[in-house]
Amino acid sequence: MASGDIAQITEALAKTHVGEVELSYKGRGLKLDNAESVKEIVQKIEQCQGLQSLRLEGNTLGVEAAQAIAKALEVKRELEQCHWSDMFTGRLRSEIPPALKSLGSALMTSGARLTHLDLSDNAFGPDGVRGIESLLKSSACYTLRELRLNNCGMGIGGGMVLASALTECHKQSSAAGSPLRLKVFIAGRNRLENDGATALAKAFKLLGSLEEVHMPQNGINHPGITALATALKHNPNLQVLNLNDNTFTKKGAIAMAEAIRHLQCLKVINFGDCLVRSEGSIAIAVALREGLPSLRELNLSFGEICEAAAVVVAKAVQGKADLEKLDLNGNCFGEEGCEALREMMETMNMEDLLGSLSDDEGEPEDDDDDDVNDEEEEEDDDNEEEKDNEEDAEENGVNGTKDVIEEKEEPYCSSELRSFLMSPSAEKLISLGAKRIQLIEQQVDVSDASKVSEVFLKISSVYTDEPEVKQAIFESTDALLRKAFSNSHSQSYSFITSLMVNLGLLKSEDKKIKNVTALPGHLLALEHAAAQEFFPADQAGVLEAFVSRRKEIKIFEDNIPGFFSI
């Protein structure tokens, strides 16, 4: 080999960097106030060829010091990772935005293409977000893969600015032919609340590339959770979802359950301390049963979940080969419930996967006086509609009749159906004759699961052993549920939960709902419906979990051979 060739190879190898070129001052606790204090750091940056990662976390940086470092970074085109968390301890909040603007401007000048930006634990508030706004919109962030802004105190305003910047970055990068494909987004403990979360949700929907989302402790209630759920459905590669210590309640949990159906790559779900409650946990369980084959961790701790709902959750994760932990601690099982859950996990050979239950809150009290009114502030816009519904219910019987019939003009008279629903009897049901099914299919509003549940219970309440009556009931309830379930699988879930609430098997967030006395006819009609092709088999399992744990219902079940055995 010629000496010239060897020289060329040697020169090429000298320019080749094996592994990541990183300069780290992590955790040194340096107080960097001015240019003199960062003289050594600046020299190291200038001398470091091919600098790819700069770690400044765990120090405290003043405006002048930031400007000096920024000057050195203006020529560092290869820089990809900026680990700058916990970098302003003891600084005035007014110092942080100009420091961030200097550093951001340097990155834009250098032509760097960032992949990682970590500014966590800096408590810079909304103004700090404005300090990085230009950077986030620039070409320096077109290649960003991880954005970490944990514990920055952004607030609602900062969340909106951040959302706008990400949206603009995606727009500009898409126009440049390489759309922003952010994979990891971390923004816990930022007081984003509903408006901040909703703004970010719009950006998430646009991105469609997220693989990890961590937004714990942000004061987000069901409107914000619902917005996030809607957006996350458009990120099919999502693997980690951490929304710990926000407030789902039933509405948020159901929305998130619907989103989970679209997120089959999920490995870690952390909805701990989110007040998903029993109704919400069942919705999540139904979604889990349908998919998520790679699920490793599920956290539904401290969610006011009852034992029967926990059983449904546990059954839903059965067969998840990669499952490592199921956390149901801090719920409302009671000693017997905890033991029953452990035994059930053991029968499924999953006892080692169940986390501690040491903080169980005990069985839920019947008295709701101590319940937190979690949704009062969230649902002001619904109050008038709810009042109207309640007044209708009071005018039309225990659970109402007028509102279960669709208000529309029909070419036939519905007075007989109305009469039956006002005061159900076998005679009235039989008297409807051949038009019975047509009336039910055309006039019952099946889009509202609670109304479907009410009509089902009214029809089945008149059950007798007379063949004509039995046939009329089964034909009527089949027609009702077949139409209701034809819309979506989630509709069948909504019906089941509404039914359990009406029968007193499940505690509802709506404290004004009045339970009905469970009758044999209710369970016999359910048994018949559960055996039909339109009734999802997994929903029968949900019913069984609750029925088997209520003695007053169990008495009837014991007298119905093969009940829920499908």
Coordinates of C-alpha atoms in Angstrom, one line a residue:
M1 CA 0.0 0.0 0.0
A2 CA 1.4 3.4 -1.0
S3 CA 2.4 5.8 1.8
G4 CA 0.0 8.3 0.4
D5 CA -2.9 5.9 0.9
I6 CA -1.8 5.2 4.5
A7 CA -1.7 8.9 5.2
Q8 CA -5.3 9.4 3.9
I9 CA -6.6 6.5 6.0
T10 CA -4.8 7.8 9.1
E11 CA -6.3 11.3 8.5
A12 CA -9.8 9.8 8.0
L13 CA -9.5 7.8 11.2
A14 CA -8.4 10.9 13.1
K15 CA -11.6 12.6 12.0
T16 CA -13.8 9.7 13.0
H17 CA -15.4 9.8 16.4
V18 CA -16.2 6.4 18.0
G19 CA -19.2 6.7 20.2
E20 CA -20.7 10.0 21.4
V21 CA -18.5 13.0 22.0
E22 CA -19.7 14.4 25.3
L23 CA -18.6 17.2 27.5
S24 CA -20.0 16.9 31.0
Y25 CA -20.1 19.2 34.1
K26 CA -23.1 17.3 35.5
G27 CA -23.8 17.7 39.2
R28 CA -20.7 19.8 40.1
G29 CA -22.7 22.5 41.9
L30 CA -20.8 25.3 40.2
K31 CA -22.0 28.8 40.7
L32 CA -21.4 30.4 37.3
D33 CA -22.2 34.1 37.4
N34 CA -20.1 35.7 34.7
A35 CA -17.8 35.1 31.8
E36 CA -14.8 34.7 34.0
S37 CA -16.5 31.9 36.0
V38 CA -17.1 29.9 32.8
K39 CA -13.7 30.6 31.2
E40 CA -12.6 26.9 31.6
I41 CA -15.9 25.6 30.3
V42 CA -15.8 27.8 27.3
Q43 CA -12.3 26.7 26.5
K44 CA -13.2 23.0 26.7
I45 CA -16.2 23.6 24.4
E46 CA -14.0 25.4 21.9
Q47 CA -11.4 22.7 22.0
C48 CA -13.8 19.8 21.8
Q49 CA -14.0 18.6 18.1
G50 CA -17.3 17.2 17.0
L51 CA -19.1 18.0 20.3
Q52 CA -22.4 16.1 20.3
S53 CA -23.6 16.3 23.9
L54 CA -23.2 19.0 26.5
R55 CA -24.2 18.3 30.1
L56 CA -24.6 21.3 32.4
E57 CA -27.2 20.0 34.8
G58 CA -26.8 20.4 38.5
N59 CA -25.0 23.8 38.3
T60 CA -26.4 27.4 38.5
L61 CA -26.0 29.6 35.5
G62 CA -26.3 33.4 35.4
V63 CA -27.1 35.6 32.3
E64 CA -23.5 36.6 31.6
A65 CA -22.2 33.1 32.0
A66 CA -24.9 31.8 29.7
Q67 CA -24.0 34.4 27.1
A68 CA -20.3 33.3 27.2
I69 CA -21.1 29.6 26.8
A70 CA -23.5 30.5 24.0
K71 CA -20.8 32.3 22.1
A72 CA -18.7 29.1 22.2
L73 CA -21.6 27.1 20.9
E74 CA -22.2 29.2 17.8
V75 CA -19.8 27.0 15.8
K76 CA -20.8 23.6 17.3
R77 CA -22.8 22.3 14.4
E78 CA -22.6 18.7 15.5
L79 CA -24.3 19.3 18.8
E80 CA -27.3 17.0 19.2
Q81 CA -28.0 16.7 22.9
C82 CA -28.4 19.5 25.5
H83 CA -28.8 18.1 29.0
W84 CA -29.6 21.4 30.9
S85 CA -31.9 20.4 33.7
D86 CA -31.6 22.0 37.2
M87 CA -29.4 24.7 35.8
F88 CA -30.8 27.9 37.4
T89 CA -31.0 27.1 41.1
G90 CA -31.0 30.3 43.2
R91 CA -31.5 32.5 40.2
L92 CA -34.1 35.2 39.9
R93 CA -36.9 34.1 37.5
S94 CA -36.2 37.2 35.4
E95 CA -32.6 35.9 34.8
I96 CA -33.8 32.7 33.2
P97 CA -35.5 33.8 30.0
P98 CA -32.5 35.9 28.7
A99 CA -30.1 33.1 29.6
L100 CA -32.2 30.6 27.6
K101 CA -32.6 33.0 24.7
S102 CA -28.8 33.3 24.4
L103 CA -28.3 29.6 24.4
G104 CA -31.1 29.0 22.0
S105 CA -29.9 31.7 19.6
A106 CA -26.4 30.1 19.6
L107 CA -27.9 26.7 18.6
M108 CA -29.8 28.3 15.8
T109 CA -26.7 30.2 14.6
S110 CA -24.6 27.0 14.6
G111 CA -26.9 25.1 12.4
A112 CA -27.1 22.3 15.0
R113 CA -29.8 19.7 14.7
L114 CA -30.9 18.7 18.2
T115 CA -32.2 15.2 19.1
H116 CA -32.5 15.7 22.9
L117 CA -33.4 18.8 24.9
D118 CA -33.7 18.5 28.7
L119 CA -34.6 21.6 30.7
S120 CA -36.4 19.8 33.6
D121 CA -36.3 21.1 37.2
N122 CA -35.7 24.7 36.2
A123 CA -39.0 26.2 37.5
F124 CA -38.9 28.9 34.9
G125 CA -42.6 29.4 34.5
P126 CA -44.4 30.7 31.4
D127 CA -41.7 33.2 30.7
G128 CA -39.1 30.5 30.6
V129 CA -41.1 28.7 27.9
R130 CA -41.1 32.0 25.9
G131 CA -37.3 31.9 26.3
I132 CA -37.1 28.7 24.3
E133 CA -40.0 29.4 22.0
S134 CA -37.9 30.6 19.1
L135 CA -35.5 27.7 19.4
L136 CA -38.4 25.2 19.4
K137 CA -39.8 26.7 16.2
S138 CA -36.4 26.7 14.5
S139 CA -34.7 24.3 12.2
A140 CA -32.5 23.3 15.2
C141 CA -35.5 21.3 16.5
Y142 CA -36.7 19.8 13.3
T143 CA -34.9 16.6 14.3
L144 CA -35.9 16.7 18.0
R145 CA -36.7 13.3 19.4
E146 CA -36.9 13.9 23.2
L147 CA -38.2 17.0 24.9
R148 CA -38.0 16.9 28.7
L149 CA -39.6 19.8 30.6
N150 CA -40.5 18.1 33.9
N151 CA -41.1 20.3 36.9
C152 CA -40.8 23.7 35.2
G153 CA -43.9 25.4 36.5
M154 CA -45.1 26.2 33.0
G155 CA -48.7 26.7 34.0
I156 CA -51.5 27.0 31.5
G157 CA -49.9 29.9 29.6
G158 CA -46.6 28.1 29.2
G159 CA -48.4 25.0 28.1
M160 CA -50.1 27.0 25.4
V161 CA -46.9 28.6 24.2
L162 CA -45.2 25.2 24.1
A163 CA -48.1 23.7 22.1
S164 CA -48.0 26.6 19.6
A165 CA -44.2 26.2 19.2
L166 CA -44.4 22.5 18.6
T167 CA -47.2 23.0 16.1
E168 CA -45.1 25.6 14.2
C169 CA -42.0 23.4 14.3
H170 CA -44.0 20.6 12.7
K171 CA -45.5 22.9 10.1
Q172 CA -42.1 24.3 9.1
S173 CA -40.2 21.0 9.2
S174 CA -42.9 19.4 7.1
A175 CA -42.5 22.2 4.5
A176 CA -38.8 21.5 4.5
G177 CA -39.5 17.8 3.7
S178 CA -38.7 16.3 7.1
P179 CA -41.6 16.5 9.6
L180 CA -40.8 16.8 13.3
R181 CA -41.1 13.3 14.8
L182 CA -40.9 13.8 18.5
K183 CA -40.9 10.5 20.3
V184 CA -40.5 11.3 24.0
F185 CA -42.5 14.1 25.7
I186 CA -42.1 14.7 29.5
A187 CA -43.8 17.5 31.3
G188 CA -44.9 16.4 34.8
R189 CA -45.6 18.8 37.6
N190 CA -46.3 21.8 35.5
R191 CA -49.8 22.9 36.5
L192 CA -51.0 22.6 32.9
E193 CA -54.6 22.0 33.9
N194 CA -57.3 21.4 31.3
D195 CA -56.5 24.3 29.0
G196 CA -52.8 23.6 28.9
A197 CA -53.4 19.9 28.3
T198 CA -55.9 20.6 25.6
A199 CA -53.6 22.9 23.8
L200 CA -50.8 20.3 23.9
A201 CA -53.3 17.6 22.8
K202 CA -53.7 19.4 19.5
A203 CA -50.0 19.4 18.9
F204 CA -49.8 15.6 19.8
K205 CA -52.5 14.8 17.3
L206 CA -50.5 16.6 14.6
L207 CA -47.3 14.9 15.5
G208 CA -48.5 11.3 15.5
S209 CA -45.0 10.1 16.4
L210 CA -45.0 9.9 20.2
E211 CA -43.7 6.8 21.9
E212 CA -43.6 8.1 25.5
V213 CA -45.8 10.6 27.2
H214 CA -45.2 11.6 30.8
M215 CA -47.6 14.2 32.2
P216 CA -48.1 13.4 35.9
Q217 CA -49.3 15.9 38.6
N218 CA -50.7 18.5 36.3
G219 CA -54.1 19.2 37.8
I220 CA -55.8 17.8 34.6
N221 CA -59.5 16.9 35.0
H222 CA -61.7 15.0 32.6
P223 CA -62.0 17.7 29.8
G224 CA -58.2 17.8 29.5
I225 CA -57.9 14.0 29.8
T226 CA -60.5 13.5 27.1
A227 CA -58.6 15.9 24.8
L228 CA -55.4 14.0 25.4
A229 CA -57.1 10.7 24.8
T230 CA -58.5 11.9 21.5
A231 CA -55.1 13.1 20.4
L232 CA -53.1 10.1 21.5
K233 CA -55.2 7.8 19.3
H234 CA -53.3 9.3 16.5
N235 CA -49.9 8.2 17.9
P236 CA -50.1 4.4 17.2
N237 CA -46.5 3.7 18.3
L238 CA -47.1 5.0 21.9
Q239 CA -45.4 2.6 24.4
V240 CA -45.4 4.5 27.7
L241 CA -48.3 6.6 29.0
N242 CA -47.9 8.2 32.4
L243 CA -50.7 10.4 33.6
N244 CA -50.3 9.7 37.3
D245 CA -52.0 12.0 39.9
N246 CA -54.4 13.7 37.6
T247 CA -58.2 13.4 37.9
F248 CA -59.9 11.1 35.3
T249 CA -63.2 10.3 36.9
K250 CA -65.6 8.2 34.8
K251 CA -65.7 10.5 31.7
G252 CA -62.0 10.8 31.4
A253 CA -61.4 7.0 32.1
I254 CA -63.9 6.0 29.4
A255 CA -62.3 8.4 26.9
M256 CA -58.9 7.0 27.7
A257 CA -60.1 3.4 27.4
E258 CA -61.4 4.2 23.9
A259 CA -57.9 5.6 23.1
I260 CA -56.2 2.5 24.4
R261 CA -58.0 0.4 21.8
H262 CA -56.0 2.2 19.1
L263 CA -52.6 2.0 21.0
Q264 CA -51.6 -1.6 20.6
C265 CA -47.9 -1.0 21.2
L266 CA -48.5 0.2 24.8
K267 CA -46.2 -1.4 27.3
V268 CA -46.6 0.8 30.4
I269 CA -49.8 2.4 31.6
N270 CA -49.7 4.6 34.7
F271 CA -53.1 5.9 35.8
G272 CA -52.3 5.6 39.5
D273 CA -53.9 8.2 41.8
C274 CA -56.2 9.3 38.9
L275 CA -59.6 8.5 40.5
V276 CA -60.6 6.3 37.6
R277 CA -63.1 4.6 39.9
S278 CA -64.9 1.3 39.3
E279 CA -66.8 2.4 36.2
G280 CA -63.7 3.8 34.6
S281 CA -61.5 0.8 35.5
I282 CA -64.0 -1.6 33.9
A283 CA -63.8 0.5 30.7
I284 CA -60.1 0.3 30.8
A285 CA -60.2 -3.5 31.5
V286 CA -62.5 -4.1 28.4
A287 CA -59.9 -2.2 26.3
L288 CA -57.1 -4.3 27.7
R289 CA -58.9 -7.5 27.0
E290 CA -59.2 -6.6 23.4
G291 CA -55.5 -6.2 22.8
L292 CA -52.2 -4.7 24.1
P293 CA -50.2 -7.9 23.8
S294 CA -47.0 -6.3 24.9
L295 CA -48.3 -4.7 28.2
R296 CA -45.7 -4.9 30.9
E297 CA -47.0 -2.6 33.7
L298 CA -50.5 -1.4 34.6
N299 CA -51.0 1.0 37.5
L300 CA -54.5 1.7 38.7
S301 CA -53.6 2.3 42.3
F302 CA -55.5 4.8 44.6
G303 CA -58.4 5.0 42.2
E304 CA -61.4 4.3 44.4
I305 CA -61.9 0.9 42.7
C306 CA -64.1 -1.7 44.3
E307 CA -63.1 -5.4 44.5
A308 CA -65.4 -6.7 41.7
A309 CA -64.1 -4.1 39.3
A310 CA -60.5 -5.1 40.3
V311 CA -61.4 -8.7 39.5
V312 CA -62.5 -7.6 36.0
V313 CA -59.2 -5.8 35.6
A314 CA -57.2 -8.8 36.7
K315 CA -59.0 -11.1 34.3
A316 CA -58.3 -8.6 31.5
V317 CA -54.6 -8.9 31.9
Q318 CA -54.6 -12.7 32.0
G319 CA -52.6 -14.1 29.2
K320 CA -50.4 -11.0 28.8
A321 CA -47.1 -12.8 28.5
D322 CA -44.9 -9.8 29.1
L323 CA -46.8 -8.5 32.1
E324 CA -44.4 -7.7 35.0
K325 CA -46.6 -5.7 37.4
L326 CA -50.2 -5.0 38.2
D327 CA -50.6 -2.3 40.8
L328 CA -54.0 -2.0 42.4
N329 CA -52.9 -0.8 45.8
G330 CA -54.8 1.9 47.7
N331 CA -58.2 1.0 46.4
C332 CA -61.4 -0.1 48.2
F333 CA -61.3 -3.9 48.5
G334 CA -61.5 -4.6 52.2
E335 CA -59.6 -7.5 53.8
E336 CA -61.7 -10.2 52.2
G337 CA -61.6 -8.5 48.9
C338 CA -57.8 -8.3 49.0
E339 CA -57.6 -11.9 49.8
A340 CA -60.0 -12.9 47.1
L341 CA -58.0 -10.9 44.6
R342 CA -54.8 -12.6 45.6
E343 CA -56.4 -16.0 45.4
M344 CA -57.7 -15.2 41.9
M345 CA -54.3 -14.1 40.8
E346 CA -52.9 -17.3 42.1
T347 CA -55.3 -19.4 40.2
M348 CA -54.2 -17.6 37.1
N349 CA -50.5 -18.2 38.0
M350 CA -50.0 -14.5 38.3
E351 CA -49.6 -14.0 42.0
D352 CA -46.1 -12.7 41.7
L353 CA -47.2 -9.9 39.4
L354 CA -49.7 -8.4 41.8
G355 CA -48.2 -5.5 43.7
S356 CA -48.7 -4.8 47.4
L357 CA -52.2 -4.1 48.7
S358 CA -50.9 -2.7 52.0
D359 CA -52.5 0.7 51.6
D360 CA -56.0 -0.6 50.8
E361 CA -58.7 1.8 51.9
G362 CA -61.2 -0.8 52.9
E363 CA -64.7 -1.5 51.5
P364 CA -66.5 1.6 50.3
E365 CA -69.0 3.1 52.6
D366 CA -72.7 3.4 51.4
D367 CA -72.8 6.9 52.7
D368 CA -71.5 9.3 50.1
D369 CA -71.2 12.4 52.4
D370 CA -67.5 12.3 52.4
D371 CA -67.0 11.9 48.7
V372 CA -65.0 14.7 47.0
N373 CA -67.1 16.6 44.5
D374 CA -64.5 16.1 41.8
E375 CA -66.6 17.1 38.9
E376 CA -68.5 20.0 40.2
E377 CA -66.1 22.6 38.7
E378 CA -65.6 20.6 35.6
E379 CA -69.2 20.2 34.5
D380 CA -70.7 23.7 35.0
D381 CA -71.8 23.6 31.3
D382 CA -73.7 20.4 31.9
N383 CA -75.6 21.5 35.0
E384 CA -78.6 23.0 33.2
E385 CA -79.1 19.9 31.0
E386 CA -78.8 17.7 34.0
K387 CA -81.4 19.7 35.9
D388 CA -83.8 19.4 33.0
N389 CA -83.2 15.6 32.9
E390 CA -83.8 15.3 36.6
E391 CA -87.0 17.2 36.4
D392 CA -88.2 15.0 33.6
A393 CA -87.3 11.9 35.7
E394 CA -89.3 13.2 38.6
E395 CA -92.3 13.9 36.4
N396 CA -92.2 10.5 34.8
G397 CA -91.5 8.0 37.5
V398 CA -88.4 6.7 39.4
N399 CA -86.0 6.6 36.4
G400 CA -88.1 8.5 34.0
T401 CA -90.0 7.4 30.9
K402 CA -90.4 10.4 28.7
D403 CA -86.7 10.8 28.1
V404 CA -86.1 7.1 27.0
I405 CA -88.3 7.7 23.9
E406 CA -86.8 9.7 21.1
E407 CA -88.6 13.0 20.6
K408 CA -89.6 12.8 16.9
E409 CA -92.7 12.6 14.8
E410 CA -93.6 9.0 13.7
P411 CA -96.4 7.8 11.4
Y412 CA -97.8 5.7 14.2
C413 CA -98.9 6.2 17.7
S414 CA -96.5 5.4 20.5
S415 CA -99.0 5.9 23.3
E416 CA -99.1 2.2 24.1
L417 CA -95.4 1.9 24.5
R418 CA -95.3 5.0 26.6
S419 CA -98.1 3.6 28.8
F420 CA -96.1 0.4 29.2
L421 CA -92.9 2.2 30.2
M422 CA -94.8 4.4 32.6
S423 CA -96.4 1.4 34.4
P424 CA -94.9 -1.9 33.1
S425 CA -97.1 -5.0 33.2
A426 CA -97.1 -8.3 31.2
E427 CA -100.6 -7.5 29.9
K428 CA -99.5 -4.2 28.4
L429 CA -96.4 -5.8 26.8
I430 CA -98.5 -8.5 25.2
S431 CA -101.1 -6.0 24.0
L432 CA -98.5 -4.2 21.9
G433 CA -98.7 -7.2 19.6
A434 CA -96.7 -7.5 16.4
K435 CA -95.6 -3.9 16.4
R436 CA -93.8 -4.2 19.7
I437 CA -90.4 -4.8 18.2
Q438 CA -90.8 -2.0 15.6
L439 CA -91.9 0.5 18.3
I440 CA -88.8 -0.4 20.5
E441 CA -86.4 -0.3 17.6
Q442 CA -87.7 3.0 16.2
Q443 CA -88.5 5.0 19.4
V444 CA -86.0 4.0 22.0
D445 CA -82.9 6.2 21.9
V446 CA -80.2 3.5 21.8
S447 CA -77.4 6.1 21.6
D448 CA -77.9 6.7 25.3
A449 CA -76.8 3.6 27.3
S450 CA -78.6 4.7 30.4
K451 CA -81.9 4.8 28.5
V452 CA -81.3 1.4 27.0
S453 CA -80.6 0.1 30.5
E454 CA -83.8 1.6 31.9
V455 CA -86.0 0.2 29.1
F456 CA -84.3 -3.2 29.4
L457 CA -85.1 -3.4 33.2
K458 CA -88.7 -2.2 32.7
I459 CA -89.3 -4.9 30.1
S460 CA -87.7 -7.7 32.0
S461 CA -89.3 -6.7 35.2
V462 CA -92.7 -8.2 34.1
Y463 CA -91.2 -11.7 33.6
T464 CA -93.4 -14.7 34.3
D465 CA -93.2 -18.4 33.4
E466 CA -96.0 -18.1 30.9
P467 CA -94.6 -18.9 27.4
E468 CA -96.3 -16.0 25.7
V469 CA -94.9 -13.5 28.2
K470 CA -91.4 -15.0 28.1
Q471 CA -91.3 -14.9 24.4
A472 CA -92.5 -11.3 24.3
I473 CA -89.8 -10.2 26.8
F474 CA -87.0 -12.0 25.1
E475 CA -88.0 -10.8 21.6
S476 CA -88.2 -7.2 23.0
T477 CA -85.0 -7.2 24.9
D478 CA -83.1 -8.9 22.0
A479 CA -84.4 -6.2 19.6
L480 CA -83.4 -3.5 22.0
L481 CA -79.9 -4.8 22.6
R482 CA -79.2 -5.9 19.1
K483 CA -79.7 -2.4 17.8
A484 CA -77.9 -0.8 20.8
F485 CA -74.8 -3.0 20.3
S486 CA -74.7 -2.7 16.6
N487 CA -73.0 0.8 16.9
S488 CA -69.8 -0.2 18.7
H489 CA -68.2 -2.4 21.3
S490 CA -68.0 0.5 23.6
Q491 CA -71.7 0.9 23.5
S492 CA -72.1 -2.6 24.9
Y493 CA -69.7 -1.7 27.7
S494 CA -71.7 1.5 28.5
F495 CA -74.9 -0.6 28.7
I496 CA -73.4 -3.1 31.1
T497 CA -72.1 -0.4 33.4
S498 CA -75.3 1.5 33.3
L499 CA -77.2 -1.7 34.1
M500 CA -74.9 -2.5 37.0
V501 CA -75.4 1.0 38.4
N502 CA -79.2 0.7 38.1
L503 CA -79.1 -2.7 39.9
G504 CA -76.9 -1.2 42.7
L505 CA -74.0 -3.5 41.8
L506 CA -71.8 -0.6 41.0
K507 CA -71.4 2.8 42.6
S508 CA -72.0 5.7 40.2
E509 CA -70.5 9.2 40.3
D510 CA -74.1 10.4 39.7
K511 CA -75.5 10.3 43.2
K512 CA -79.0 11.1 42.0
I513 CA -79.4 7.8 40.2
K514 CA -82.0 5.7 42.1
N515 CA -81.4 1.9 42.1
V516 CA -84.1 -0.6 41.3
T517 CA -84.8 -3.8 43.1
A518 CA -83.2 -6.7 41.4
L519 CA -85.8 -9.2 40.2
P520 CA -85.3 -12.7 38.8
G521 CA -86.7 -11.5 35.5
H522 CA -83.8 -9.1 35.1
L523 CA -81.2 -11.9 35.4
L524 CA -83.2 -14.3 33.3
A525 CA -83.4 -11.8 30.5
L526 CA -79.7 -11.1 30.8
E527 CA -78.9 -14.8 30.7
H528 CA -80.9 -15.1 27.5
A529 CA -79.3 -12.0 25.9
A530 CA -75.8 -13.1 26.9
A531 CA -76.2 -16.3 24.9
Q532 CA -77.1 -14.3 21.7
E533 CA -74.6 -13.7 18.9
F534 CA -74.8 -9.9 19.3
F535 CA -73.8 -9.9 23.0
P536 CA -69.9 -9.7 23.5
A537 CA -68.7 -12.6 25.4
D538 CA -66.2 -10.6 27.5
Q539 CA -69.1 -8.4 28.8
A540 CA -70.7 -11.5 30.2
G541 CA -67.6 -12.0 32.3
V542 CA -67.8 -8.4 33.6
L543 CA -71.4 -9.1 34.7
E544 CA -70.4 -12.4 36.3
A545 CA -67.7 -10.7 38.4
F546 CA -70.3 -8.3 40.0
V547 CA -73.2 -10.7 40.3
S548 CA -71.2 -13.3 42.1
R549 CA -70.2 -10.7 44.8
R550 CA -73.7 -9.5 45.7
K551 CA -75.6 -11.9 47.9
E552 CA -79.0 -10.5 47.1
I553 CA -78.3 -11.0 43.4
K554 CA -76.4 -14.3 43.9
I555 CA -79.6 -15.9 45.3
F556 CA -81.2 -15.5 41.9
E557 CA -78.1 -16.5 40.0
D558 CA -77.9 -19.8 42.0
N559 CA -81.3 -20.7 40.7
I560 CA -80.4 -20.1 37.1
P561 CA -78.4 -23.1 35.8
G562 CA -75.5 -22.1 33.6
F563 CA -75.9 -18.4 34.3
F564 CA -73.0 -16.5 32.5
S565 CA -71.3 -19.8 31.7
I566 CA -70.9 -19.0 28.1

